[in-house]
Amino acid sequence: CDGQSYRLQKRMGLHSENHYKAEGKSSRAEIQCRGIYADLLVMVLLPCVLFSLIIYRCAYTLCTQMPRNDHSKELYDKYRETIEEHVNSMVLPSLKGKHGELMLRELVKGPPGVWESKGCCNRSGECCCFDCMLVFLPLYRLIVTFFNQIGQERNGEQIDQALLKKVLDIYVEVGMGKMDCYEKNFETMMLQDSAAYYSGKASIWISEYPYADYILKVEECLKQEMDRVSHYLHSSTEPKLLEVYRFVLSILRFVIISAESTIYNMCTQKPPHDYSQQLYDKYRESFEEYITSAVLPSLREKHDEFMLRELVKRWSNHKVMVRWLSRFFHYLDRYFIARRSLPGLNEVGLTCFRDLVYHELNGKVRDAVISLIDQEREGEQIDRALLKNVLDIFVEIGMGQMDHYENDFEEVMLKDTAAYYSRKASNWILEDSCPDYMLKAEECLKREKDRVSHYLHFSSEPKLLEKVQHELLSVYATQLLEKEHSGCHALLRDDKVEDLSRMYRLFWKIPRGLDPVSNIFKQHVSTEGTALVKQAEDAASNKKADKKDVVGLQEQVFVRKVIELHDKYMAYVNDCFTNHTLFHKALKEAFEIFCNKGVSGSSSAELLATFCDNILKKGGSEKLSDEAIEETLEKVVKLLAYISDKDLFAEFYRKKLARRLLFDKSANDEHERSILTKLKQQCGGQFTSKMEGMVTDLTLAKENQSNFEEYLSNNPNINPGIDLTVTVLTTGFWPSYKSFDLNLPAEMVKCVEVFREFYQTKTKHRKLTWIYSLGTCNINGKFDPKTMELIVTTYQASALLLFNTSDTLSYQEIMTQLNLSDDDVVRLLHSLSCAKYKILTKEPNTKTITPTDHFEFNSKFTDKMKRIKIPLPPVDEKKKVIEDVDKDRRYAIDASIVRIMKSRKVLGYQQLVMECVEQLGRMFKPDVKAIKKRIEDLITRDYLERDKDNPNIFRYLA
Amino acid sequence: MLVRQGWSLEYESLDTGVELWTLLSACICSKSLVRRQRNIGIKMVEESDPYADMILADGISLLCNDIQVDPQDIVMLAISWHMKAATMCEFSKQEFVRGLQALGIDSLEKFRERIPFIRSELKDEHKFQEIYNFAFDWAKEKGQKSLALDTAIGMWQLLFAEKEWPLVEHWCQFLQARHNKAISRDTWSQLLEFARTVDPALTNYDAEGAWPYLIDEFVEYLLENGIQKVQLSDWTH
């Protein structure tokens, strides 16, 4: 009944399939109900012949409907499910329940419908059925049963050969055209079983039969096996089976010879009849004989790739043989070998191959492999799998050790590789440009890496790559990097970002490979920077000849260019050189080189401070948006890191900041604070504390001023009648200013007194020092044409007010009345009598001031403006700033030395200098000579002494 | 006279010979003579004079006469060193007496006999160093930390004539040309070290060493002027 239902299904399926494929064919049948369809399928499973026609008809109608009613698909799926269900529910349980021959019969009987459906049924139906079978069948039982059957036959029993044939057909058919299933699941094991069987048999026969009989027996066995193949084994098995058979016999031949006529006592006898040793020796000899008679000749007559193929084949055969034989002689392994601590059978087998085949051929093999590798390097297609197998031999022959692979193959291969690439590189370096060369090198490295992953042993990768890198990169590094028109310099010059990245990637892997690259980078950057310095220098000297005031602008441009340069190469470091510290260092050093050069007499610290001033002050030369200003300031602060004289910058910056704050020139308070924050972040709180104090002072001063005004309005009797604004600054925060005792005019003296009184009310303990040189005055000049308002400095105002009491004054009179130095007097008189506005007339009327001059109020003076500002050129402060910084440095060095010595007590000179430089390096780069002078000074002042015995050591004197 | 000057008690305890009395009386007589001449017209007793128990310049020249030594002779420095004299051209009573005691001198004769021995001590490396370092304090103005350049140069010429340092003239020239300031104790003592350890061709001079900057500059000066080569040939003659 089962079979019937299968047939039915098959037919139904046939239709379903046909119509499923030919969708769209119309039919008049009108069965629509799914319920009916389901019922029908249930009926399909009923083992009823009578229904078959009806079901067939139903299925036909189901499949031939209009598309929307077409159930072909469902039917198709159901078909598959049905089969699976059938296998699971009927076939498998029935198989599991049976054993031995009965099981085989059941297997063969069970699904004939399925086998027969082949050809007219859909492939997937078949497959799923087989899958189920194979998955659920207790495969090992099948095999065991099968072998039992063969065993029985060998023992002379009659078995059902047709049955076995059918079972094996299943194996073949399951493969659906391929032999995998048969070979894997059956043949291999069958061969092993045969080998085991015959070696067992042979040992018995040899002891039971005389030689001649034994031979007959063997021949008979051979014939039987041949029959077996022709009757039920697959024809492809024949040669394999024969080879096993022959091999087994060839080993056993020794038994025939040694045992001659009597018994094969093997090794179980008591000495002197124990043949273990002979057996063991014979085991080896049989391999040796086999190898010399069969393997070597076949290998010797072949060459190159063919030899490699043969070798791979022979090796895999050999391994199989060794496995089998060592199983046959397992007894030896267990007792004899263990007792005598001889090499194991497996080892002996491999050693035979190694000593006879490998040792003879390894050179040849290696050369063949290397020549194949070289062919591949030249772009030819080669059989990579073959190489992989050959190289595995080198590894396996070592039996756990890599010696053979390393010594016999790898070493020579590496040498060859080196030679190959050395040859290539020597051509490329001459023919190719640096970028092309690097492209090739990168490609080669990639391919070598590929090579390792495909067929070399993984342990070769570092060695191989190292060799290639050495030949391609290390050897020619200098030549490559310094190629005149395409080397590293040129790449940097032409902004070849990609090539530079490649260069980094390549040289990064070589030990110290990046050093020359970073050196060139450093050189390049410093050359560019130095060129900027030179450019600025030239421009400055040219401009000086033309017009003086443009010089500032020129320096402005210089700082801008330096910033741009920094941006550009910082991007290189980040992108091309992946932020490698070596390149950060190179960039830093390069910038340090030219940033500390200074342009036309101005140190870069000063230039930077001036640059900041220009950005931050009102009406500076730069017109920038707030964001741009922020960004620029950020960059300036970054540049500051490269400047060693940070203290000098601080001093200049403070001077400029003071001017901005005191003369109300600061454009934006926020920017002032923002740059201070940035400086603080970079250079520490100590660096900016004074500057911050200055900004705070100014805020406090504003408050103070409004308090003062309130005070005046509360005490009208003391009001001096002049508007007075006083900015109180904290000593120490601000740059030091000269505070000469200028003789103020009486009116101003009164102002000063009033303010001092006011200030006394606030605090008793503070001393006010007046710095008149920073003051400005607005005074009215009653000239004959009109009255004008003059904006002058306090010095100028004091001088002018002298003329309220006398018409003419001599230079000397002015000087004594004002109590000023010659320098100051000359400067301010020049501004009043020789500059643009001649408020005073000078006698004699020359362009310079001499101590013999006389001055008179110029009542005729006039100007089209009502309000004019008479500038007093500021004293050049640069020298003073530098001197101040120098003095501060001496203190700083002293403090640092004492600090170090206080903690160390005794210290060598070199170390002291080193630590001192390190401590002070954040602010400036102290000169070693200066440190030495300070040390000597401290010795004189008894802070330190030299060690009595070693003048290079200093001691701290508490 | 001796009794009046308060020396007698100590001399009794010294247990010295008659000749020392003579020696001392010679010295002290002359010194007192000078004192008296200087204080002429002033009613001042010897005891209140701060120099009352001092041998000063004139005394020393008399002493030199007696022991037959040139006052400019370097041996006088060595004698001063033995006396542990605080100041050049002066011996206090205590210094003088203790010095003679240490030298085992109790007569002019013995003093004269001792001179060659004292002179020989200058050849001793270690003693020379002590004398050299002693000379700084001995020669400098009291209350000053450093030694006036002229004095220093004089001392060096005296000392290195004994020690034979071929660069001494260049050193003095260099100081006058480039330095022209007083010499610190450190520079003073390090110069001897320099003269002793660095060969005149400067082959073993270490620019990174802890030599005082003045010596560094001296080396620069020598190199600039190419002097050290000339010196080398002089030195080898």
PDB file of N, CA, C and O in Angstrom, chain A residues 909-910 929 932-933 936 939-942 946 951-952 954, chain B residues 145 186-187 190 193 208-213 216-217 220:
ATOM      1  N   TYR A 909      77.592  68.910  38.208  1.00  0.00           N
ATOM      2  CA  TYR A 909      77.378  70.123  37.428  1.00  0.00           C
ATOM      3  C   TYR A 909      76.416  69.893  36.266  1.00  0.00           C
ATOM      4  O   TYR A 909      75.440  70.604  36.086  1.00  0.00           O
ATOM      5  N   GLN A 910      76.718  68.824  35.481  1.00  0.00           N
ATOM      6  CA  GLN A 910      75.900  68.543  34.297  1.00  0.00           C
ATOM      7  C   GLN A 910      74.437  68.383  34.669  1.00  0.00           C
ATOM      8  O   GLN A 910      73.547  68.923  34.024  1.00  0.00           O
ATOM      9  N   LYS A 929      75.827  79.074  29.724  1.00  0.00           N
ATOM     10  CA  LYS A 929      76.818  80.001  30.257  1.00  0.00           C
ATOM     11  C   LYS A 929      76.213  80.860  31.367  1.00  0.00           C
ATOM     12  O   LYS A 929      76.835  81.109  32.400  1.00  0.00           O
ATOM     13  N   LYS A 932      75.948  78.909  34.406  1.00  0.00           N
ATOM     14  CA  LYS A 932      77.265  78.770  35.022  1.00  0.00           C
ATOM     15  C   LYS A 932      77.607  80.023  35.825  1.00  0.00           C
ATOM     16  O   LYS A 932      78.064  79.952  36.966  1.00  0.00           O
ATOM     17  N   LYS A 933      77.325  81.162  35.234  1.00  0.00           N
ATOM     18  CA  LYS A 933      77.615  82.414  35.930  1.00  0.00           C
ATOM     19  C   LYS A 933      76.806  82.505  37.215  1.00  0.00           C
ATOM     20  O   LYS A 933      77.317  82.944  38.246  1.00  0.00           O
ATOM     21  N   GLU A 936      78.313  80.309  39.849  1.00  0.00           N
ATOM     22  CA  GLU A 936      79.497  80.920  40.459  1.00  0.00           C
ATOM     23  C   GLU A 936      79.110  82.044  41.405  1.00  0.00           C
ATOM     24  O   GLU A 936      79.694  82.208  42.467  1.00  0.00           O
ATOM     25  N   ILE A 939      78.031  80.577  44.523  1.00  0.00           N
ATOM     26  CA  ILE A 939      79.178  80.109  45.313  1.00  0.00           C
ATOM     27  C   ILE A 939      79.756  81.285  46.094  1.00  0.00           C
ATOM     28  O   ILE A 939      80.012  81.209  47.293  1.00  0.00           O
ATOM     29  N   THR A 940      79.897  82.421  45.398  1.00  0.00           N
ATOM     30  CA  THR A 940      80.431  83.608  46.052  1.00  0.00           C
ATOM     31  C   THR A 940      79.526  84.040  47.204  1.00  0.00           C
ATOM     32  O   THR A 940      79.997  84.501  48.236  1.00  0.00           O
ATOM     33  N   ARG A 941      78.223  83.873  46.985  1.00  0.00           N
ATOM     34  CA  ARG A 941      77.291  84.286  48.029  1.00  0.00           C
ATOM     35  C   ARG A 941      77.049  83.179  49.065  1.00  0.00           C
ATOM     36  O   ARG A 941      76.097  83.246  49.846  1.00  0.00           O
ATOM     37  N   ASP A 942      77.867  82.132  48.990  1.00  0.00           N
ATOM     38  CA  ASP A 942      77.835  81.060  49.989  1.00  0.00           C
ATOM     39  C   ASP A 942      76.527  80.278  50.039  1.00  0.00           C
ATOM     40  O   ASP A 942      76.103  79.810  51.088  1.00  0.00           O
ATOM     41  N   ARG A 946      81.907  74.173  45.945  1.00  0.00           N
ATOM     42  CA  ARG A 946      82.390  73.056  45.148  1.00  0.00           C
ATOM     43  C   ARG A 946      82.854  71.952  46.072  1.00  0.00           C
ATOM     44  O   ARG A 946      83.388  72.227  47.144  1.00  0.00           O
ATOM     45  N   PRO A 951      85.749  68.913  41.520  1.00  0.00           N
ATOM     46  CA  PRO A 951      85.244  70.263  41.221  1.00  0.00           C
ATOM     47  C   PRO A 951      83.972  70.251  40.368  1.00  0.00           C
ATOM     48  O   PRO A 951      83.363  71.292  40.170  1.00  0.00           O
ATOM     49  N   ASN A 952      83.596  69.063  39.847  1.00  0.00           N
ATOM     50  CA  ASN A 952      82.373  68.992  39.042  1.00  0.00           C
ATOM     51  C   ASN A 952      81.131  68.771  39.881  1.00  0.00           C
ATOM     52  O   ASN A 952      80.048  68.616  39.353  1.00  0.00           O
ATOM     53  N   PHE A 954      78.701  70.017  43.147  1.00  0.00           N
ATOM     54  CA  PHE A 954      78.384  71.138  44.022  1.00  0.00           C
ATOM     55  C   PHE A 954      77.582  70.668  45.226  1.00  0.00           C
ATOM     56  O   PHE A 954      76.818  69.730  45.145  1.00  0.00           O
TER      57      PHE A 954
ATOM     58  N   LYS B 145      85.088  90.008  49.247  1.00  0.00           N
ATOM     59  CA  LYS B 145      84.896  88.594  48.931  1.00  0.00           C
ATOM     60  C   LYS B 145      85.848  88.146  47.843  1.00  0.00           C
ATOM     61  O   LYS B 145      86.157  86.966  47.729  1.00  0.00           O
ATOM     62  N   ASP B 186      86.344  81.065  43.841  1.00  0.00           N
ATOM     63  CA  ASP B 186      86.120  79.865  43.049  1.00  0.00           C
ATOM     64  C   ASP B 186      87.029  79.864  41.815  1.00  0.00           C
ATOM     65  O   ASP B 186      87.694  78.882  41.521  1.00  0.00           O
ATOM     66  N   THR B 187      87.032  80.981  41.131  1.00  0.00           N
ATOM     67  CA  THR B 187      87.876  81.074  39.939  1.00  0.00           C
ATOM     68  C   THR B 187      89.335  80.869  40.327  1.00  0.00           C
ATOM     69  O   THR B 187      90.088  80.174  39.646  1.00  0.00           O
ATOM     70  N   GLN B 190      89.952  77.197  41.119  1.00  0.00           N
ATOM     71  CA  GLN B 190      89.784  76.344  39.949  1.00  0.00           C
ATOM     72  C   GLN B 190      90.888  76.543  38.930  1.00  0.00           C
ATOM     73  O   GLN B 190      91.188  75.648  38.151  1.00  0.00           O
ATOM     74  N   GLU B 193      93.508  74.086  39.524  1.00  0.00           N
ATOM     75  CA  GLU B 193      93.024  72.793  39.057  1.00  0.00           C
ATOM     76  C   GLU B 193      93.187  72.710  37.541  1.00  0.00           C
ATOM     77  O   GLU B 193      93.638  71.707  36.996  1.00  0.00           O
ATOM     78  N   GLU B 208      82.163  71.026  28.278  1.00  0.00           N
ATOM     79  CA  GLU B 208      80.918  70.780  29.015  1.00  0.00           C
ATOM     80  C   GLU B 208      81.164  70.707  30.522  1.00  0.00           C
ATOM     81  O   GLU B 208      80.237  70.486  31.281  1.00  0.00           O
ATOM     82  N   GLY B 209      82.423  70.797  30.920  1.00  0.00           N
ATOM     83  CA  GLY B 209      82.759  70.652  32.326  1.00  0.00           C
ATOM     84  C   GLY B 209      82.317  71.836  33.147  1.00  0.00           C
ATOM     85  O   GLY B 209      81.752  72.807  32.640  1.00  0.00           O
ATOM     86  N   ALA B 210      82.580  71.740  34.434  1.00  0.00           N
ATOM     87  CA  ALA B 210      82.079  72.763  35.346  1.00  0.00           C
ATOM     88  C   ALA B 210      83.092  73.878  35.574  1.00  0.00           C
ATOM     89  O   ALA B 210      83.038  74.558  36.587  1.00  0.00           O
ATOM     90  N   TRP B 211      84.042  74.061  34.656  1.00  0.00           N
ATOM     91  CA  TRP B 211      85.009  75.143  34.836  1.00  0.00           C
ATOM     92  C   TRP B 211      84.288  76.462  34.971  1.00  0.00           C
ATOM     93  O   TRP B 211      83.279  76.695  34.311  1.00  0.00           O
ATOM     94  N   PRO B 212      84.823  77.348  35.812  1.00  0.00           N
ATOM     95  CA  PRO B 212      84.209  78.680  35.901  1.00  0.00           C
ATOM     96  C   PRO B 212      84.170  79.322  34.515  1.00  0.00           C
ATOM     97  O   PRO B 212      85.019  79.049  33.687  1.00  0.00           O
ATOM     98  N   TYR B 213      83.133  80.154  34.287  1.00  0.00           N
ATOM     99  CA  TYR B 213      82.954  80.679  32.926  1.00  0.00           C
ATOM    100  C   TYR B 213      84.171  81.469  32.469  1.00  0.00           C
ATOM    101  O   TYR B 213      84.480  81.532  31.289  1.00  0.00           O
ATOM    102  N   ASP B 216      86.369  79.127  30.869  1.00  0.00           N
ATOM    103  CA  ASP B 216      85.798  78.786  29.555  1.00  0.00           C
ATOM    104  C   ASP B 216      86.121  79.879  28.543  1.00  0.00           C
ATOM    105  O   ASP B 216      86.519  79.618  27.409  1.00  0.00           O
ATOM    106  N   GLU B 217      85.941  81.114  28.975  1.00  0.00           N
ATOM    107  CA  GLU B 217      86.171  82.227  28.064  1.00  0.00           C
ATOM    108  C   GLU B 217      87.648  82.342  27.715  1.00  0.00           C
ATOM    109  O   GLU B 217      88.005  82.717  26.598  1.00  0.00           O
ATOM    110  N   GLU B 220      88.278  79.961  25.050  1.00  0.00           N
ATOM    111  CA  GLU B 220      87.780  80.521  23.790  1.00  0.00           C
ATOM    112  C   GLU B 220      88.770  81.546  23.247  1.00  0.00           C
ATOM    113  O   GLU B 220      89.064  81.577  22.058  1.00  0.00           O
TER     114      GLU B 220
END
